[in-house]
Amino acid sequence: SYYGGTGNDGPNGAGANAAGEIVISGVTTSSDFPTTANAFQQTYGGGTFDGYTVILASDLTMARYSTLMGGSSDDRARGSAPVSNDLIAVGGHTTSTNFPVTNGSSAVGGLDAFWAFLPVPAVDPCVANPLTLSVQAWPSSALGASGWSYTAGGPALIALASATWTTLVVTDARGCTAN
């Protein structure tokens, strides 16, 4: 499986969490490195390198979490360790004086080490595996006397037809909805 942008992307450490997801940290020169919407930092900080941390599904089909870590100079994530399924520890070094840090922390110049705990938001099952709704309209003459035809196609697929509906909302057993 490949993951990265149009520049150079290299891993420096990898492991697996209890859910079997693959956790990788490394360095990138890609200004278009793919990040997720819930990332700590979505845009390349600048400089020669930015660090990154990615959590890939155990089957390597999708990134559950992907973030950059960097300021305006050279930033490298050297390793990572899953603390839990929703917390990753990342270590590395930076020469950026504007490296993103918590209040009370600051770079002192030269090559500074960093250690970060990245909280990873839980995956919304409705986003990761959305409910699929299939609706087909039939002429009213094809519908039963009640005006509705109902077909259950499985726990996450329901097809309904009505001659008069304006909005249809279906909720599955997980609480996910589609309309």
PDB file of C-alpha atoms in Angstrom:
ATOM      1  CA  SER A   1       0.000   0.000   0.000  1.00  0.00           C
ATOM      2  CA  TYR A   2       1.204   3.553  -0.727  1.00  0.00           C
ATOM      3  CA  TYR A   3       0.549   6.705   1.263  1.00  0.00           C
ATOM      4  CA  GLY A   4       1.917  10.195   0.697  1.00  0.00           C
ATOM      5  CA  GLY A   5       2.036  13.216  -1.535  1.00  0.00           C
ATOM      6  CA  THR A   6       4.062  14.313  -4.559  1.00  0.00           C
ATOM      7  CA  GLY A   7       7.300  14.884  -2.619  1.00  0.00           C
ATOM      8  CA  ASN A   8       9.455  12.450  -0.672  1.00  0.00           C
ATOM      9  CA  ASP A   9       7.673  10.600   2.148  1.00  0.00           C
ATOM     10  CA  GLY A  10       9.540   8.213   4.408  1.00  0.00           C
ATOM     11  CA  PRO A  11       8.578   6.253   7.501  1.00  0.00           C
ATOM     12  CA  ASN A  12      10.770   6.317  10.608  1.00  0.00           C
ATOM     13  CA  GLY A  13       8.672   4.114  12.868  1.00  0.00           C
ATOM     14  CA  ALA A  14       5.677   1.838  12.707  1.00  0.00           C
ATOM     15  CA  GLY A  15       3.596  -0.241  15.088  1.00  0.00           C
ATOM     16  CA  ALA A  16       0.096  -1.508  15.641  1.00  0.00           C
ATOM     17  CA  ASN A  17      -2.535  -0.582  18.194  1.00  0.00           C
ATOM     18  CA  ALA A  18      -4.859  -3.019  19.980  1.00  0.00           C
ATOM     19  CA  ALA A  19      -7.424  -2.670  17.171  1.00  0.00           C
ATOM     20  CA  GLY A  20      -4.836  -3.917  14.659  1.00  0.00           C
ATOM     21  CA  GLU A  21      -4.525  -0.536  12.965  1.00  0.00           C
ATOM     22  CA  ILE A  22      -1.065   0.404  11.666  1.00  0.00           C
ATOM     23  CA  VAL A  23       0.523   3.524  13.185  1.00  0.00           C
ATOM     24  CA  ILE A  24       3.320   5.119  11.112  1.00  0.00           C
ATOM     25  CA  SER A  25       5.376   8.236  11.766  1.00  0.00           C
ATOM     26  CA  GLY A  26       7.955   9.765   9.489  1.00  0.00           C
ATOM     27  CA  VAL A  27       9.047  12.734   7.438  1.00  0.00           C
ATOM     28  CA  THR A  28       7.693  14.335   4.282  1.00  0.00           C
ATOM     29  CA  THR A  29       8.631  17.022   1.791  1.00  0.00           C
ATOM     30  CA  SER A  30       5.129  16.838   0.272  1.00  0.00           C
ATOM     31  CA  SER A  31       3.193  20.081   0.564  1.00  0.00           C
ATOM     32  CA  ASP A  32       0.165  18.037  -0.536  1.00  0.00           C
ATOM     33  CA  PHE A  33       0.608  15.242   2.034  1.00  0.00           C
ATOM     34  CA  PRO A  34      -2.894  13.790   2.593  1.00  0.00           C
ATOM     35  CA  THR A  35      -4.358  14.589   6.009  1.00  0.00           C
ATOM     36  CA  THR A  36      -7.718  13.773   7.509  1.00  0.00           C
ATOM     37  CA  ALA A  37     -10.366  16.302   8.528  1.00  0.00           C
ATOM     38  CA  ASN A  38      -9.680  15.592  12.216  1.00  0.00           C
ATOM     39  CA  ALA A  39      -5.912  16.217  11.908  1.00  0.00           C
ATOM     40  CA  PHE A  40      -3.893  18.147  14.481  1.00  0.00           C
ATOM     41  CA  GLN A  41      -2.244  20.021  11.561  1.00  0.00           C
ATOM     42  CA  GLN A  42      -3.652  19.795   8.033  1.00  0.00           C
ATOM     43  CA  THR A  43      -1.171  21.967   6.119  1.00  0.00           C
ATOM     44  CA  TYR A  44       2.549  21.677   5.512  1.00  0.00           C
ATOM     45  CA  GLY A  45       4.431  23.955   7.909  1.00  0.00           C
ATOM     46  CA  GLY A  46       7.258  24.777   5.498  1.00  0.00           C
ATOM     47  CA  GLY A  47      10.991  24.242   5.631  1.00  0.00           C
ATOM     48  CA  THR A  48      12.799  21.151   4.447  1.00  0.00           C
ATOM     49  CA  PHE A  49      10.719  18.500   6.203  1.00  0.00           C
ATOM     50  CA  ASP A  50       7.547  18.142   8.251  1.00  0.00           C
ATOM     51  CA  GLY A  51       6.830  15.167  10.465  1.00  0.00           C
ATOM     52  CA  TYR A  52       3.694  13.118  10.003  1.00  0.00           C
ATOM     53  CA  THR A  53       1.701  10.452  11.829  1.00  0.00           C
ATOM     54  CA  VAL A  54      -0.816   8.210  10.087  1.00  0.00           C
ATOM     55  CA  ILE A  55      -3.150   5.515  11.411  1.00  0.00           C
ATOM     56  CA  LEU A  56      -4.109   3.064   8.673  1.00  0.00           C
ATOM     57  CA  ALA A  57      -6.922   0.518   8.862  1.00  0.00           C
ATOM     58  CA  SER A  58      -5.634  -3.007   9.489  1.00  0.00           C
ATOM     59  CA  ASP A  59      -6.443  -3.928   5.880  1.00  0.00           C
ATOM     60  CA  LEU A  60      -4.574  -0.787   4.664  1.00  0.00           C
ATOM     61  CA  THR A  61      -7.612   0.454   2.718  1.00  0.00           C
ATOM     62  CA  MET A  62      -8.057   3.836   4.445  1.00  0.00           C
ATOM     63  CA  ALA A  63      -6.406   6.299   6.784  1.00  0.00           C
ATOM     64  CA  ARG A  64      -8.414   6.762   9.984  1.00  0.00           C
ATOM     65  CA  TYR A  65      -6.136   9.621  11.010  1.00  0.00           C
ATOM     66  CA  SER A  66      -3.369  11.518   9.253  1.00  0.00           C
ATOM     67  CA  THR A  67      -1.653  14.674  10.486  1.00  0.00           C
ATOM     68  CA  LEU A  68       1.393  16.770   9.810  1.00  0.00           C
ATOM     69  CA  MET A  69       3.583  18.156  12.591  1.00  0.00           C
ATOM     70  CA  GLY A  70       5.835  21.038  11.690  1.00  0.00           C
ATOM     71  CA  GLY A  71       6.798  24.655  11.674  1.00  0.00           C
ATOM     72  CA  SER A  72       8.781  26.739   9.214  1.00  0.00           C
ATOM     73  CA  SER A  73      12.046  24.769   9.352  1.00  0.00           C
ATOM     74  CA  ASP A  74      13.162  21.115   9.605  1.00  0.00           C
ATOM     75  CA  ASP A  75      10.770  18.895  11.595  1.00  0.00           C
ATOM     76  CA  ARG A  76      10.976  15.123  11.800  1.00  0.00           C
ATOM     77  CA  ALA A  77       8.788  12.560  13.546  1.00  0.00           C
ATOM     78  CA  ARG A  78      11.277   9.819  14.452  1.00  0.00           C
ATOM     79  CA  GLY A  79       8.958   7.314  16.040  1.00  0.00           C
ATOM     80  CA  SER A  80       5.531   6.692  17.464  1.00  0.00           C
ATOM     81  CA  ALA A  81       3.857   4.334  19.880  1.00  0.00           C
ATOM     82  CA  PRO A  82       0.160   3.692  20.327  1.00  0.00           C
ATOM     83  CA  VAL A  83      -0.787   4.393  23.942  1.00  0.00           C
ATOM     84  CA  SER A  84      -4.357   3.280  23.218  1.00  0.00           C
ATOM     85  CA  ASN A  85      -6.619   3.126  20.163  1.00  0.00           C
ATOM     86  CA  ASP A  86      -7.297   6.840  20.560  1.00  0.00           C
ATOM     87  CA  LEU A  87      -3.939   8.191  21.804  1.00  0.00           C
ATOM     88  CA  ILE A  88      -0.594   8.127  19.986  1.00  0.00           C
ATOM     89  CA  ALA A  89       2.766   9.184  21.435  1.00  0.00           C
ATOM     90  CA  VAL A  90       5.122  10.722  18.844  1.00  0.00           C
ATOM     91  CA  GLY A  91       8.743  11.713  19.297  1.00  0.00           C
ATOM     92  CA  GLY A  92      11.107  13.593  17.032  1.00  0.00           C
ATOM     93  CA  HIS A  93      13.131  16.726  16.600  1.00  0.00           C
ATOM     94  CA  THR A  94      12.709  20.215  15.187  1.00  0.00           C
ATOM     95  CA  THR A  95      14.725  23.278  14.275  1.00  0.00           C
ATOM     96  CA  SER A  96      11.534  25.344  13.849  1.00  0.00           C
ATOM     97  CA  THR A  97      11.108  28.165  16.332  1.00  0.00           C
ATOM     98  CA  ASN A  98       7.369  28.104  15.566  1.00  0.00           C
ATOM     99  CA  PHE A  99       6.836  24.354  16.015  1.00  0.00           C
ATOM    100  CA  PRO A 100       3.258  23.841  17.314  1.00  0.00           C
ATOM    101  CA  VAL A 101       3.528  23.292  21.071  1.00  0.00           C
ATOM    102  CA  THR A 102       1.356  23.551  24.138  1.00  0.00           C
ATOM    103  CA  ASN A 103       1.260  26.669  26.284  1.00  0.00           C
ATOM    104  CA  GLY A 104       4.364  27.024  28.427  1.00  0.00           C
ATOM    105  CA  SER A 105       6.608  25.138  25.977  1.00  0.00           C
ATOM    106  CA  SER A 106       9.001  26.773  23.555  1.00  0.00           C
ATOM    107  CA  ALA A 107      11.886  25.893  21.307  1.00  0.00           C
ATOM    108  CA  VAL A 108      15.247  26.950  22.718  1.00  0.00           C
ATOM    109  CA  GLY A 109      17.143  27.028  19.417  1.00  0.00           C
ATOM    110  CA  GLY A 110      19.230  24.640  17.413  1.00  0.00           C
ATOM    111  CA  LEU A 111      17.933  21.083  17.308  1.00  0.00           C
ATOM    112  CA  ASP A 112      15.140  20.589  19.867  1.00  0.00           C
ATOM    113  CA  ALA A 113      13.541  17.273  20.743  1.00  0.00           C
ATOM    114  CA  PHE A 114       9.781  16.983  20.989  1.00  0.00           C
ATOM    115  CA  TRP A 115       7.419  14.438  22.444  1.00  0.00           C
ATOM    116  CA  ALA A 116       3.718  14.744  21.738  1.00  0.00           C
ATOM    117  CA  PHE A 117       0.572  12.901  22.674  1.00  0.00           C
ATOM    118  CA  LEU A 118      -1.911  13.054  19.815  1.00  0.00           C
ATOM    119  CA  PRO A 119      -5.526  12.357  20.776  1.00  0.00           C
ATOM    120  CA  VAL A 120      -7.152  10.576  17.858  1.00  0.00           C
ATOM    121  CA  PRO A 121     -10.918  11.066  17.604  1.00  0.00           C
ATOM    122  CA  ALA A 122     -12.942   7.875  17.462  1.00  0.00           C
ATOM    123  CA  VAL A 123     -14.190   6.807  14.075  1.00  0.00           C
ATOM    124  CA  ASP A 124     -17.846   7.609  13.494  1.00  0.00           C
ATOM    125  CA  PRO A 125     -19.217   4.298  12.170  1.00  0.00           C
ATOM    126  CA  CYS A 126     -21.772   6.198  10.082  1.00  0.00           C
ATOM    127  CA  VAL A 127     -18.913   7.999   8.285  1.00  0.00           C
ATOM    128  CA  ALA A 128     -16.585   4.999   7.988  1.00  0.00           C
ATOM    129  CA  ASN A 129     -19.339   2.698   6.716  1.00  0.00           C
ATOM    130  CA  PRO A 130     -22.284   4.873   5.634  1.00  0.00           C
ATOM    131  CA  LEU A 131     -25.815   3.637   5.292  1.00  0.00           C
ATOM    132  CA  THR A 132     -26.722   3.127   1.660  1.00  0.00           C
ATOM    133  CA  LEU A 133     -30.267   3.992   0.696  1.00  0.00           C
ATOM    134  CA  SER A 134     -31.751   2.739  -2.527  1.00  0.00           C
ATOM    135  CA  VAL A 135     -35.084   4.226  -3.527  1.00  0.00           C
ATOM    136  CA  GLN A 136     -37.021   3.360  -6.644  1.00  0.00           C
ATOM    137  CA  ALA A 137     -40.314   5.007  -7.541  1.00  0.00           C
ATOM    138  CA  TRP A 138     -43.062   2.822  -8.878  1.00  0.00           C
ATOM    139  CA  PRO A 139     -46.309   3.986 -10.466  1.00  0.00           C
ATOM    140  CA  SER A 140     -49.113   4.176  -7.906  1.00  0.00           C
ATOM    141  CA  SER A 141     -50.911   1.341  -9.685  1.00  0.00           C
ATOM    142  CA  ALA A 142     -48.019  -0.981  -8.747  1.00  0.00           C
ATOM    143  CA  LEU A 143     -48.296  -0.159  -5.035  1.00  0.00           C
ATOM    144  CA  GLY A 144     -50.538  -2.091  -2.682  1.00  0.00           C
ATOM    145  CA  ALA A 145     -53.841  -0.825  -1.372  1.00  0.00           C
ATOM    146  CA  SER A 146     -52.048   1.013   1.457  1.00  0.00           C
ATOM    147  CA  GLY A 147     -49.995   3.014  -1.048  1.00  0.00           C
ATOM    148  CA  TRP A 148     -46.658   1.659   0.265  1.00  0.00           C
ATOM    149  CA  SER A 149     -44.348  -1.059  -0.881  1.00  0.00           C
ATOM    150  CA  TYR A 150     -41.616  -2.180   1.568  1.00  0.00           C
ATOM    151  CA  THR A 151     -38.641  -4.388   0.865  1.00  0.00           C
ATOM    152  CA  ALA A 152     -35.937  -5.089   3.450  1.00  0.00           C
ATOM    153  CA  GLY A 153     -32.659  -5.781   1.721  1.00  0.00           C
ATOM    154  CA  GLY A 154     -30.549  -6.337   4.841  1.00  0.00           C
ATOM    155  CA  PRO A 155     -29.655  -4.478   8.018  1.00  0.00           C
ATOM    156  CA  ALA A 156     -28.285  -1.428   6.182  1.00  0.00           C
ATOM    157  CA  LEU A 157     -30.323  -1.325   2.994  1.00  0.00           C
ATOM    158  CA  ILE A 158     -34.017  -0.519   2.887  1.00  0.00           C
ATOM    159  CA  ALA A 159     -36.000   0.369  -0.219  1.00  0.00           C
ATOM    160  CA  LEU A 160     -39.360   2.098   0.069  1.00  0.00           C
ATOM    161  CA  ALA A 161     -41.695   3.547  -2.502  1.00  0.00           C
ATOM    162  CA  SER A 162     -44.651   5.852  -2.146  1.00  0.00           C
ATOM    163  CA  ALA A 163     -46.751   7.820  -4.558  1.00  0.00           C
ATOM    164  CA  THR A 164     -46.975  10.736  -2.117  1.00  0.00           C
ATOM    165  CA  TRP A 165     -43.778  11.098  -0.057  1.00  0.00           C
ATOM    166  CA  THR A 166     -41.749  14.290   0.016  1.00  0.00           C
ATOM    167  CA  THR A 167     -38.880  13.218   2.318  1.00  0.00           C
ATOM    168  CA  LEU A 168     -37.803   9.736   3.301  1.00  0.00           C
ATOM    169  CA  VAL A 169     -35.423   9.148   6.212  1.00  0.00           C
ATOM    170  CA  VAL A 170     -34.226   5.661   7.102  1.00  0.00           C
ATOM    171  CA  THR A 171     -32.330   4.818  10.308  1.00  0.00           C
ATOM    172  CA  ASP A 172     -30.416   1.563  10.700  1.00  0.00           C
ATOM    173  CA  ALA A 173     -29.622  -0.373  13.904  1.00  0.00           C
ATOM    174  CA  ARG A 174     -26.460   1.699  14.537  1.00  0.00           C
ATOM    175  CA  GLY A 175     -28.456   4.943  14.498  1.00  0.00           C
ATOM    176  CA  CYS A 176     -27.054   5.996  11.108  1.00  0.00           C
ATOM    177  CA  THR A 177     -29.511   7.768   8.831  1.00  0.00           C
ATOM    178  CA  ALA A 178     -29.883   8.306   5.120  1.00  0.00           C
ATOM    179  CA  ASN A 179     -32.427  10.250   3.121  1.00  0.00           C
TER     180      ASN A 179
END
